Coordinates of C-alpha atoms and ligand atoms in Angstrom, one line a residue:
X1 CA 0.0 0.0 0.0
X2 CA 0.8 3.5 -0.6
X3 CA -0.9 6.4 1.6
X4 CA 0.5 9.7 2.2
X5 CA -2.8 11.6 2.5
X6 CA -3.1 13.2 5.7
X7 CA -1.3 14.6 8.3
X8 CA -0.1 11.9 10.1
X9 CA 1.7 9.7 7.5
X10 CA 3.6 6.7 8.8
X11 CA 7.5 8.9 9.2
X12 CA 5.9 12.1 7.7
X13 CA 6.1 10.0 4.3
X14 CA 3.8 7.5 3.6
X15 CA 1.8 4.9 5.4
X16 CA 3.6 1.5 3.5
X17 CA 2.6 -1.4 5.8
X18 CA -0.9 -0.1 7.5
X19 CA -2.1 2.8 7.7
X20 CA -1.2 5.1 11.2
X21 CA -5.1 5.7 10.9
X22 CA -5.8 1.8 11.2
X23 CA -6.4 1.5 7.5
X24 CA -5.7 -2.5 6.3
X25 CA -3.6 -2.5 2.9
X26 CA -6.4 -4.2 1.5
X27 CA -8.6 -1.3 2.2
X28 CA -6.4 0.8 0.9
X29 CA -5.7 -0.8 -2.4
X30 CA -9.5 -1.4 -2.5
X31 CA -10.1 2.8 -2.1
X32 CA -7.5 3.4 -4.9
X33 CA -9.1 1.1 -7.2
X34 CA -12.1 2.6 -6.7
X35 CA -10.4 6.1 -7.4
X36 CA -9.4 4.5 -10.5
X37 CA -12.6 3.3 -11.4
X38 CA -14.4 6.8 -10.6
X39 CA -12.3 8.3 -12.7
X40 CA -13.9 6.2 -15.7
X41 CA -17.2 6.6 -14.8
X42 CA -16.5 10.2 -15.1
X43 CA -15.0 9.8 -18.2
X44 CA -17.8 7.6 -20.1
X45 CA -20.3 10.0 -17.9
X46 CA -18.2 13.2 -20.1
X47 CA -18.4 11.6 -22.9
X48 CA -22.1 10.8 -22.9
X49 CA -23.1 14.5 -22.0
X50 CA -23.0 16.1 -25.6
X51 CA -25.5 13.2 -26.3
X52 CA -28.1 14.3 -23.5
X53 CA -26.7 12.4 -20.4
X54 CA -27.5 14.0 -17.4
X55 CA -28.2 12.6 -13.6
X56 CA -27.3 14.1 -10.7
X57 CA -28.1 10.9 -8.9
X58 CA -24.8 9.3 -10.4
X59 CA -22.8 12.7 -9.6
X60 CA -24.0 11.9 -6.3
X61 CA -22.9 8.2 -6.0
X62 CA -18.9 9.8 -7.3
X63 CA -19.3 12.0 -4.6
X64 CA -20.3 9.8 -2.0
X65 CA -17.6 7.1 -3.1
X66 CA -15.0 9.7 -3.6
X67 CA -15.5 10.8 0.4
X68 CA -15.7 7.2 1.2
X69 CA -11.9 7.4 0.4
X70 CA -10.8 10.2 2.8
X71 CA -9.1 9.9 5.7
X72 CA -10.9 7.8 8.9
X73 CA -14.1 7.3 6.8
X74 CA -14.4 4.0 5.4
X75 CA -12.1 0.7 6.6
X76 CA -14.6 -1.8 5.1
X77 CA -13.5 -3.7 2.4
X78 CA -16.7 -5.3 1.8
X79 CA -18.0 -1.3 1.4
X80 CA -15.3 -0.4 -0.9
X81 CA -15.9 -3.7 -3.0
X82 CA -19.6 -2.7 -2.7
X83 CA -18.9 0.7 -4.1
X84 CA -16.7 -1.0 -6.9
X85 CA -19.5 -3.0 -8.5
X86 CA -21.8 -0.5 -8.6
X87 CA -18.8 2.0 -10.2
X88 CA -18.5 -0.7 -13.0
X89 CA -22.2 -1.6 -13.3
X90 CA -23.0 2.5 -14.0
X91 CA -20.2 3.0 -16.4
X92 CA -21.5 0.0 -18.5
X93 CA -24.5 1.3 -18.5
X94 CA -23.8 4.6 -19.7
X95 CA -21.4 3.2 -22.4
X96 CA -24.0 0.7 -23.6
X97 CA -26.9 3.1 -23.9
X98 CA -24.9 6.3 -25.1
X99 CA -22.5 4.3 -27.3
X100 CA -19.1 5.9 -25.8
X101 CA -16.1 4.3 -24.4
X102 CA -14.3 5.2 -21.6
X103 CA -10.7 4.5 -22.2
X104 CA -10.2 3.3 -18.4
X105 CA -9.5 -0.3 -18.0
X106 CA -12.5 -2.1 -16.9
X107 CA -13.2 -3.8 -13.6
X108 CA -14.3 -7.0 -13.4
X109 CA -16.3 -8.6 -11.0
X110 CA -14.4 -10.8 -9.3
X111 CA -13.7 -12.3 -5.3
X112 CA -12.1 -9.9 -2.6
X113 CA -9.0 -11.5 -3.3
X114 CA -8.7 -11.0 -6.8
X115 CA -9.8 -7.9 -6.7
X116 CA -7.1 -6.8 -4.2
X117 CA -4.4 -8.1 -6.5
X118 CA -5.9 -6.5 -9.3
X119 CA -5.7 -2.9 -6.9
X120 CA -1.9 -3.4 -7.1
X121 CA -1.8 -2.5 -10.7
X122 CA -3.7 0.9 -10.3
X123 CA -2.2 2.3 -7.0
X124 CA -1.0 5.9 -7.5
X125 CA 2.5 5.4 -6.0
X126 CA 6.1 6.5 -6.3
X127 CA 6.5 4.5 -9.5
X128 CA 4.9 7.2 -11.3
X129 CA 7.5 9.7 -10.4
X130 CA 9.9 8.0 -12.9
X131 CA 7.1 8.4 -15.4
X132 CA 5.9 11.8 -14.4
X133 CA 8.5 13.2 -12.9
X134 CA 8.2 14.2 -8.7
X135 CA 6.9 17.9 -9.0
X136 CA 4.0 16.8 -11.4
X137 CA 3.5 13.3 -9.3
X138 CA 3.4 15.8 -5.8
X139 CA 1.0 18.5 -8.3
X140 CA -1.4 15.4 -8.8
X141 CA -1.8 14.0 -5.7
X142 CA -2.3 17.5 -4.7
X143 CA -5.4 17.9 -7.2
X144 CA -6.7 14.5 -6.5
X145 CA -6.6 15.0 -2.5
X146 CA -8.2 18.5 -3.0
X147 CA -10.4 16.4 -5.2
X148 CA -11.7 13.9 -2.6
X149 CA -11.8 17.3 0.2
X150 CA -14.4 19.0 -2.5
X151 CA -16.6 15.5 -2.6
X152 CA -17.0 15.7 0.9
X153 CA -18.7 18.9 1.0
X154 CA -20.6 18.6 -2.5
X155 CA -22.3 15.4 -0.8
X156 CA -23.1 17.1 1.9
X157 CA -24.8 20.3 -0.3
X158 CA -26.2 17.3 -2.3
X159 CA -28.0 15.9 0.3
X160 CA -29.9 19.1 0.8
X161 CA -31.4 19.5 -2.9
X162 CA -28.2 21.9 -3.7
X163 CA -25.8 20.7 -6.6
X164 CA -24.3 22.3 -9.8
X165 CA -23.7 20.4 -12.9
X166 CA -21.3 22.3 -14.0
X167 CA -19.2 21.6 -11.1
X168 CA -19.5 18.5 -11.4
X169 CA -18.7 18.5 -14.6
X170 CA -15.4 20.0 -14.1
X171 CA -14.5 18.0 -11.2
X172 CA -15.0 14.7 -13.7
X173 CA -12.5 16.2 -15.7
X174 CA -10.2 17.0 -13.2
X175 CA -10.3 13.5 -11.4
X176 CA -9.8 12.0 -15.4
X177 CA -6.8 14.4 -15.8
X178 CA -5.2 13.2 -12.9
X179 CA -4.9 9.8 -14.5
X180 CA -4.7 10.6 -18.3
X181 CA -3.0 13.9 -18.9
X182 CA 0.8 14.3 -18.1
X183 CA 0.8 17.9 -18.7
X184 CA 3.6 20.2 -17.8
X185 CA 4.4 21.8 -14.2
X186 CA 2.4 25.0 -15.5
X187 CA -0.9 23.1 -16.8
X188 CA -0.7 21.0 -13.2
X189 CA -0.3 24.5 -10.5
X190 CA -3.1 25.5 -12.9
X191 CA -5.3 22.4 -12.1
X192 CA -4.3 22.6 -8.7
X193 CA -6.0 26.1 -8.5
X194 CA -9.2 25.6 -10.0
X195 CA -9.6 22.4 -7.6
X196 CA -9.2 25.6 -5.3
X197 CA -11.6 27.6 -7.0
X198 CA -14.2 24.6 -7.2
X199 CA -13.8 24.0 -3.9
X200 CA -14.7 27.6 -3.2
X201 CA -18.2 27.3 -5.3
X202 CA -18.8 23.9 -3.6
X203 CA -18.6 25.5 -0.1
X204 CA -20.7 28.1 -1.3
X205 CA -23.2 25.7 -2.5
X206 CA -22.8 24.2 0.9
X207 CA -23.3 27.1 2.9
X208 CA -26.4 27.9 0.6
X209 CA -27.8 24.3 1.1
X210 CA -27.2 24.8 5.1
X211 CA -28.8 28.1 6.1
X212 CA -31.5 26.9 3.5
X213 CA -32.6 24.1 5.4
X214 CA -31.6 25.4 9.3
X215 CA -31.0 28.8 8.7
X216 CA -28.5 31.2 9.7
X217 CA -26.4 30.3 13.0
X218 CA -27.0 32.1 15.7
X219 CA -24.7 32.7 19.1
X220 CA -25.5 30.0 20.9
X221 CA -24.4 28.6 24.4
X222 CA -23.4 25.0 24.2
X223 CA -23.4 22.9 27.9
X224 CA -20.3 20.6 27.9
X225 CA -22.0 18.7 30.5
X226 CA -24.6 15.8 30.7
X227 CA -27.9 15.5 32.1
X228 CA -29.8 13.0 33.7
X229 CA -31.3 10.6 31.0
X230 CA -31.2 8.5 27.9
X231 CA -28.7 10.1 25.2
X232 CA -27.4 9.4 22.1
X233 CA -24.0 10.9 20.3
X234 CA -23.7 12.0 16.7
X235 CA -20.6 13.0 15.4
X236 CA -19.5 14.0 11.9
X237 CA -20.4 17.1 10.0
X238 CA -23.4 16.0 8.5
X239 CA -26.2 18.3 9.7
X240 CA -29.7 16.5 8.1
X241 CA -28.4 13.2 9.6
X242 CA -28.5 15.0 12.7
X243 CA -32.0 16.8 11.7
X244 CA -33.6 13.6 10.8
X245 CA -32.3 11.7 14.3
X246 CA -33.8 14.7 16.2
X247 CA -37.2 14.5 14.2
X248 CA -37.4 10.6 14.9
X249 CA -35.8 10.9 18.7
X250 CA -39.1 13.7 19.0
X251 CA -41.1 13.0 22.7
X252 CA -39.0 9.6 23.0
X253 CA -37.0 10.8 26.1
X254 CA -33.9 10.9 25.0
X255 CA -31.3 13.6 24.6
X256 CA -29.1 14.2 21.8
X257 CA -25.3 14.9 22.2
X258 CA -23.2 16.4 19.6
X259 CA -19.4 15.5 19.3
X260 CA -16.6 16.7 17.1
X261 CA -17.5 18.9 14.3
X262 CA -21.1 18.4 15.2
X263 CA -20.7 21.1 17.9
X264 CA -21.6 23.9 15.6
X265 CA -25.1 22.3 14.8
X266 CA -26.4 23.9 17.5
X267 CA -26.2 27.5 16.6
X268 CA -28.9 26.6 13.2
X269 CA -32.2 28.0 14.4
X270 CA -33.8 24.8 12.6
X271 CA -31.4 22.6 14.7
X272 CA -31.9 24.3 18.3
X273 CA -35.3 24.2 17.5
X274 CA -35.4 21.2 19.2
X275 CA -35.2 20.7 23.2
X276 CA -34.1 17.3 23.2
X277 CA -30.6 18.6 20.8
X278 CA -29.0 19.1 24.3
X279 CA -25.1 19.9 24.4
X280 CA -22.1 18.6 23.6
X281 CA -20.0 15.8 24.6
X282 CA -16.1 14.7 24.4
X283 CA -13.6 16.9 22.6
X284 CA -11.8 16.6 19.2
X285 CA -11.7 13.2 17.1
X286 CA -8.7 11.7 18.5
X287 CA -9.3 11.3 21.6
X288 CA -12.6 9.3 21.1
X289 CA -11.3 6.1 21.9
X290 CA -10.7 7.4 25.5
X291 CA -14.4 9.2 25.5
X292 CA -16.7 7.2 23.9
X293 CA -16.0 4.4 26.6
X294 CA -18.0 6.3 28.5
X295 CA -20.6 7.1 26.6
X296 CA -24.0 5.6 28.2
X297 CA -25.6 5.4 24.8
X298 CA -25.6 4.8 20.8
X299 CA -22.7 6.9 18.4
X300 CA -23.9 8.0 15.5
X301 CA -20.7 8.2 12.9
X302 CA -22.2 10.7 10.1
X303 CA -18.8 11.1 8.4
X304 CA -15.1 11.3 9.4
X305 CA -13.3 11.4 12.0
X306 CA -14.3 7.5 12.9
X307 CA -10.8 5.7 14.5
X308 CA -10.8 2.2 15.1
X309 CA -13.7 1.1 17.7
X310 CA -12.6 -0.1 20.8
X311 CA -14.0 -3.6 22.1
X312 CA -15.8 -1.7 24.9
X313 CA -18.0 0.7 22.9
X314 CA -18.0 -1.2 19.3
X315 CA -21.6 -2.4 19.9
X316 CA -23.3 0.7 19.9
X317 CA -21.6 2.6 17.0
X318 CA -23.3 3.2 13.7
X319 CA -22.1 4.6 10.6
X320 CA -24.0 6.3 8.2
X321 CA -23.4 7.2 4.5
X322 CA -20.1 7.1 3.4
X323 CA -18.7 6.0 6.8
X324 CA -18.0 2.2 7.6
X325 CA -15.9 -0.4 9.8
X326 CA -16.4 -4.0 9.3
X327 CA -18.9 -5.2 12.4
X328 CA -20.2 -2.1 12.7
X329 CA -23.3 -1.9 11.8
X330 CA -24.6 0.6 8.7
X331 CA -27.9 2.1 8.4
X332 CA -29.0 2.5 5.2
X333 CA -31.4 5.4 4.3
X334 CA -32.1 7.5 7.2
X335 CA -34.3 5.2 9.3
X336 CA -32.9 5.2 13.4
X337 CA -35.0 2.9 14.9
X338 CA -32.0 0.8 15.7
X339 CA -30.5 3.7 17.4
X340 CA -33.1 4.8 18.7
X341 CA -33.5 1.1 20.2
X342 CA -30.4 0.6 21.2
X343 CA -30.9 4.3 23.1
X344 CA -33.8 3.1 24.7
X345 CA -32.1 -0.4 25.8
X346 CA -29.4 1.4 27.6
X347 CA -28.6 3.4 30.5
X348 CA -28.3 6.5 30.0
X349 CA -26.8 9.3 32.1
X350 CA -28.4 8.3 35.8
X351 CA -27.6 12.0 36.9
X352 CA -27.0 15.7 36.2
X353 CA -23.6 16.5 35.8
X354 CA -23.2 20.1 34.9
X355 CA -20.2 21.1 33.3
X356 CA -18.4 24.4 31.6
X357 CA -20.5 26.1 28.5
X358 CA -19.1 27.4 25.0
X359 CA -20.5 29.7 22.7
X360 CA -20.7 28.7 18.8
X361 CA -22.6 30.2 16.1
X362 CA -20.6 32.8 14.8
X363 CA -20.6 31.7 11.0
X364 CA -20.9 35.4 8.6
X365 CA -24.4 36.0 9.3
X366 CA -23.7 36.8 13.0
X367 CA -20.4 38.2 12.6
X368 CA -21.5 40.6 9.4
X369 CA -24.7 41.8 11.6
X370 CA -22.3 43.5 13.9
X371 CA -19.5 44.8 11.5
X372 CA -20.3 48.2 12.1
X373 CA -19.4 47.9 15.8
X374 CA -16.5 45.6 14.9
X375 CA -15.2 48.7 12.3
X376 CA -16.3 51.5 14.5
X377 CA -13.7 49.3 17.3
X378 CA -10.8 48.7 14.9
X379 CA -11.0 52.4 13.5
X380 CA -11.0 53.3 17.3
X381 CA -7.8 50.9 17.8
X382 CA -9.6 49.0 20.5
X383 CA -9.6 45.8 18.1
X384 CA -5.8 45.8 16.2
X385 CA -5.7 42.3 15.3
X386 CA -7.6 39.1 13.7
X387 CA -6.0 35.8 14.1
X388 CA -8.1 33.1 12.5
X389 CA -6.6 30.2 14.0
X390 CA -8.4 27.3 12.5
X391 CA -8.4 23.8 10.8
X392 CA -8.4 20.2 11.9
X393 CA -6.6 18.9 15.2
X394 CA -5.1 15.6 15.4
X395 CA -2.6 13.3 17.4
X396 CA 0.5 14.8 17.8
X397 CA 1.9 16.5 20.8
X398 CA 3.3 19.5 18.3
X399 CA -0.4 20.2 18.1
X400 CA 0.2 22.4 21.9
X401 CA 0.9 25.2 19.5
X402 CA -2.1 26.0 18.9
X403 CA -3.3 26.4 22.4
X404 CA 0.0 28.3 23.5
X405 CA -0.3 30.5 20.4
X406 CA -4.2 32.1 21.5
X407 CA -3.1 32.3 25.0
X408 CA 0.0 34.4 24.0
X409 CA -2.6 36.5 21.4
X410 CA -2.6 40.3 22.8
X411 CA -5.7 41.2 24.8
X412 CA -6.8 44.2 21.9
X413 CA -6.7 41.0 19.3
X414 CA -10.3 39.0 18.0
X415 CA -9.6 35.3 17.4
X416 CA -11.7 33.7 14.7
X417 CA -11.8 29.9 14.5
X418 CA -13.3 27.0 12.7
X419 CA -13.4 23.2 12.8
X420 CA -12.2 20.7 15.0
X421 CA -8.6 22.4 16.0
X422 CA -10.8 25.0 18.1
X423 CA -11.0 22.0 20.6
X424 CA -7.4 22.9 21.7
X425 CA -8.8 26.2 23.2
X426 CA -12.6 26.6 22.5
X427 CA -13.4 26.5 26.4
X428 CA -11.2 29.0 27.1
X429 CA -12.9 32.5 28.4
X430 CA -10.8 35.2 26.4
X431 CA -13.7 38.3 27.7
X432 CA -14.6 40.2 25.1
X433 CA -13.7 43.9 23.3
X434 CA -17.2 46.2 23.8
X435 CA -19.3 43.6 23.9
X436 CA -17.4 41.8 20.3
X437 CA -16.3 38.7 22.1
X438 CA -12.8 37.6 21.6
X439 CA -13.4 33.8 20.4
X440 CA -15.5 33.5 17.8
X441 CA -16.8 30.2 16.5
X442 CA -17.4 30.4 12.8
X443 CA -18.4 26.6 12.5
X444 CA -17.5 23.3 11.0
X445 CA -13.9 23.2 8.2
X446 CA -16.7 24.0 5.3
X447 CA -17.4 27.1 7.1
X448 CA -13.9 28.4 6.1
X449 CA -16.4 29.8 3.4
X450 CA -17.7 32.1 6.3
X451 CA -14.6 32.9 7.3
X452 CA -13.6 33.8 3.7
X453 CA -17.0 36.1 3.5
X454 CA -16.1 38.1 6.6
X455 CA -12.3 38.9 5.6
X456 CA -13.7 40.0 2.2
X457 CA -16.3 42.1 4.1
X458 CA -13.0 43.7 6.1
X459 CA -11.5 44.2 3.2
X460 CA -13.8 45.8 1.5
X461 CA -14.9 48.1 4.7
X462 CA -11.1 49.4 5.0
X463 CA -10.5 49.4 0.9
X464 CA -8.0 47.2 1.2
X465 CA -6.8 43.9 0.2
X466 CA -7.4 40.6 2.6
X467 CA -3.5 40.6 2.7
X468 CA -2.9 44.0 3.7
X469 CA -5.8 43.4 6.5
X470 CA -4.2 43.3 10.6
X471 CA -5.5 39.5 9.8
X472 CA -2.9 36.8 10.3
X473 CA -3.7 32.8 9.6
X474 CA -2.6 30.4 11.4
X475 CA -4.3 27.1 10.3
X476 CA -3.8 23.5 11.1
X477 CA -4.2 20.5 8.9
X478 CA -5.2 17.3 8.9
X479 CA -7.0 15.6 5.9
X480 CA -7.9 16.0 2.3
X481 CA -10.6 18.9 3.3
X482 CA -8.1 21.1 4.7
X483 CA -5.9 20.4 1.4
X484 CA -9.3 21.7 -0.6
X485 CA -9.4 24.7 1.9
X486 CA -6.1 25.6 1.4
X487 CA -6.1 25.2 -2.4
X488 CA -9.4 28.0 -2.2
X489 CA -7.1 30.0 0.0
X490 CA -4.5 30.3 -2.7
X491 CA -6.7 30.6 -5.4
X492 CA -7.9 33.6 -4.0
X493 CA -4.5 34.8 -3.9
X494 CA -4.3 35.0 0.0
X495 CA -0.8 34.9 1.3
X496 CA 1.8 34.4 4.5
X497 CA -0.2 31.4 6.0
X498 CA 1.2 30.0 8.8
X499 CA 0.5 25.6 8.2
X500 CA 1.3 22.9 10.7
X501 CA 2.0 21.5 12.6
X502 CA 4.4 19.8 9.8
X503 CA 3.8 20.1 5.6
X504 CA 2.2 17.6 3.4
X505 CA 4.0 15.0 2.8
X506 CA 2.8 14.8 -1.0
X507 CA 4.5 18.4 -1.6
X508 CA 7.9 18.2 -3.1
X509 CA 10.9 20.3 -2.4
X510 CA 10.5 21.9 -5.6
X511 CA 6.6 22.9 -4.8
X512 CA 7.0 23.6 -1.2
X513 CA 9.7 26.6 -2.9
X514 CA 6.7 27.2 -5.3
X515 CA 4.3 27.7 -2.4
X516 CA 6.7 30.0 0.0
X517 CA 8.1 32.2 -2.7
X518 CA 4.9 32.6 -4.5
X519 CA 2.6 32.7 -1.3
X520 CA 5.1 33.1 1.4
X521 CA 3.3 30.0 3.1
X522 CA 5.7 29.0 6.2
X523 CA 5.7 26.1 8.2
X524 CA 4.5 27.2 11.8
X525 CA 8.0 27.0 14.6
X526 CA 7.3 28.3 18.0
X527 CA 3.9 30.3 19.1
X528 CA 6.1 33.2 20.5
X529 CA 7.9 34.1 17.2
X530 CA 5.5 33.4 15.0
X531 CA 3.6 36.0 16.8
X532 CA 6.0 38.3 16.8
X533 CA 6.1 38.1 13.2
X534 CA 2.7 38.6 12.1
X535 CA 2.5 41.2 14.3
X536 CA 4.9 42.7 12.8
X537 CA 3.7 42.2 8.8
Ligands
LIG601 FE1 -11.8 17.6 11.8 FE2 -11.9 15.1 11.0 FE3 -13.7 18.9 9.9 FE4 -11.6 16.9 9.1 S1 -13.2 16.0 12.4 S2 -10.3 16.5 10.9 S3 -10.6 18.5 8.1 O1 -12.5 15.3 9.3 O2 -13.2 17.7 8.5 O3 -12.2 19.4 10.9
LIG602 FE1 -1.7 6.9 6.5 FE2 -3.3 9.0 6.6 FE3 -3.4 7.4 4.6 FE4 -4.3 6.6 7.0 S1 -5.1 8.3 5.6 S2 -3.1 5.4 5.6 S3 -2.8 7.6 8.3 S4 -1.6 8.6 5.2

């Protein structure tokens, strides 16, 4: 196998014998296959269009197997051989009624074995740098990571009704030029930007399809305790899961926890709505196995970050969607009673346990309603400094940076902050400036399109560009979202990004040069100089 994908890569290279994440070889192989096999779909689904193909049902099932490949989603092989079939079965279909042919290899059907030695033969690995040469190898696994980060959150915009063909269109082409087109180094930083740029639509789309459904977040105070009482957890970032488990968990008795990037759900007016959805529970997605032992009730797995179930808890996990584990059990379509059963069969919390609150809901709408206070304070010099400190957590101990770095943040600074890396800090109390509180929750990773909004709303409020704004970011990666975000982030031209805690392990020497010179991206060091720094920019 052959995994360098996320953050934590086996020796900050690759992940060779099994995956750091608990990925088996075999899934592995499996996912890349299916890659492979996406990609030709795409390629007979091109090819059909100018003949009056068209269904967003099967742009939906690329999506959804595409996400199944990201990091601590799916570790089924039976899943990934499930999604295989049905890859082949579609593109058959499409080339027998439209009369193209993709010129991917076909898949067979064939046993689990055979079909793993077959993966062998498609696996994206360093082989291809002799044939492609290392920049353009590190450019493409850059698209095609970016790639899988944008899939995540077009399902998720899919889901709700909200989809673009046109994206989709490009994105086929994209995932089929990773395979097919050799390109030089300028065609492949070209690709790499408009995965950038789609990514920025698809989060658009996303946060369209969101405040659609649940409306615009509002600030919200979260309970990090428990209360006395049946409960179920639901993790993930997939908020109609979580709408339709609250609609069926109605007058059962039984409170809902959110864990993980979940917490933000409860700033959506359409979300809070409900008094069962009662606060959140645990911390960020690595430490799960320690919290979910304790856990007197179901998890709900909506999508990423799912590790390895421990013995003790295993029983009562579910996985929805994309998500899978072999032995854990998968509901199909978006009927709970099994959770809800297995809710009811257990425990629950036998008593109140109050705990510290947070505050979330700080996504664009809140934070735009109040930009005439937040100008009126910077004009004033009370506010001299935005630090959006933001991105995934994980593992490593390097990751303390991120806490040290917002307590050192001057008192006259505003820290903005988004997905699961906020859980280094997020319960800290950092006061406020005038009533403009000092932490601001903007949401889930896909609201780094709210985060994008309100810079381009400073920006435009003090004529000047986002670089030249007192706005420094400091943003911590994980998986293949992050490498979508950061894509948009360059495509928009933004620059001096601080990224830990290490870089990609897909970026050659000769890119990494690319990125710093072009975009003066740095790798973060210590929280006291990098402060100093931007401080001083
Ligand atoms: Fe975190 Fe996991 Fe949201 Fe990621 S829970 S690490 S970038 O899946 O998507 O921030
Ligand atoms: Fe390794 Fe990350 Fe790939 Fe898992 S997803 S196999 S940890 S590189």
């Amino acid at each position: 196998m052959f995994c360098n994908q996320c953050e934590q890569t086996a020796g900050g290279k690759a992940c060779t014998v099994k995956g750091v994440c608990g990925k088996t070889p075999e899934a592995d192989l499996l996912q890349d296959l299916l890659i492979y096999n996406l990609a030709g779909l795409s390629e007979a689904y091109l090819l059909a269009q100018p003949k009056g193909y068209d269904a967003s049902d099967v742009d939906f099932f690329i999506m959804e197997g595409m996400f199944a490949t990201l990091t601590n989603v799916n570790f089924d092989p039976e899943r990934i051989k499930a999604y295989l079939e049905e890859t082949s079965a579609l593109t058959e279909k499409i080339e027998n009624t439209y009369q193209v042919k993709s010129s991917f290899d076909k898949i067979p059907a064939a046993s689990m074995d055979e079909l793993i030695n077959l993966a062998k033969e498609y696996e994206i690995d360093p082989k291809f740098k002799e044939v492609w040469g290392e920049d353009i190898f590190s450019l493409k696994l850059c698209v095609l990571y970016g790639l899988k980060g944008i899939a995540a959150y077009a399902y998720h915009a899919h889901k709700l009704g909200v989809w673009d063909q046109e994206v989709y269109r490009k994105f086929k082409q994209l995932l089929v030029d990773v395979y097919k087109e050799k390109g030089d180094l300028e065609a492949w930083v070209k690709r790499a930007l408009e995965v950038g740029e789609l990514n920025l639509k698809v989060m658009e789309l996303l946060d369209k399809a969101n405040t659609q459904a649940f409306g615009h977040p509002v600030p919200t105070k979260v309970p990090l305790g428990t209360k006395a009482g049946k409960a179920i957890l639901v993790s993930g970032h997939d908020l109609e899961d979580l709408y339709e488990l609250l609609r069926q968990t109605e007058g059962r008795g039984i409170y809902i926890y959110t864990h993980g990037e979940m917490l933000p759900a409860h700033g959506y007016p359409e979300l809070k709505k409900f008094p069962h959805l009662y606060g959140n529970y645990g911390t960020a997605w690595q430490n799960q196995q320690k919290e979910f032992v304790n856990f007197p009730g179901p998890i709900v797995m909506t999508t990423n970050c799912l590790m390895p179930p421990k013995e003790e808890y295993k029983d009562r996990v579910f996985t929805l969607g994309p998500v899978g584990f072999s032995g854990i059990t998968h509901i199909k379509g978006k009927n709970f009673s099994a959770v809800i059963e297995k809710a009811l069969s257990m425990p629950g919390f036998t008593e109140d346990n109050p705990g510290k609150e947070v505050m979330v809901g700080f996504a664009r709408n809140a934070v735009l309603s109040v930009a005439d206070k937040v100008i009126e304070l910077v004009k004033a010099g009370k506010i001299k400094h935005f630090f959006l400190v933001g991105g995934c957590d994980g593992a490593k101990p390097g990751r303390n940076y991120y806490t040290r770095f917002v307590e050192i943040v001057p008192q006259d600074a505003v820290i903005l902050t988004l997905a699961c890396g906020k859980y280094r800090f997020y319960d800290k109390d950092l006061g406020d400036i005038e009533g403009i509180p000092r932490l601001l929750d903007i949401g889930q990773c896909n609201d780094a399109y709210s985060a994008i909004q309100i810079a381009l709303a400073l920006s435009q409020a003090f004529g000047v560009g986002v670089n030249e704004l007192p706005l420094s970011l400091v943003v911590s990666w994980y998986e293949q979202k992050a490498v979508a975000i950061l894509l948009t982030l360059l495509y928009l031209g933004i620059k001096n990004i601080f990224l830990g805690p290490s870089l990609p392990a897909f970026l050659s020497e000769n890119v990494v040069s690319f990125l710093a010179e072009n975009y003066n991206i740095r790798l973060i060091s210590e929280p006291e100089k990098d402060l100093s720094l931007m401080l001083k920019a």
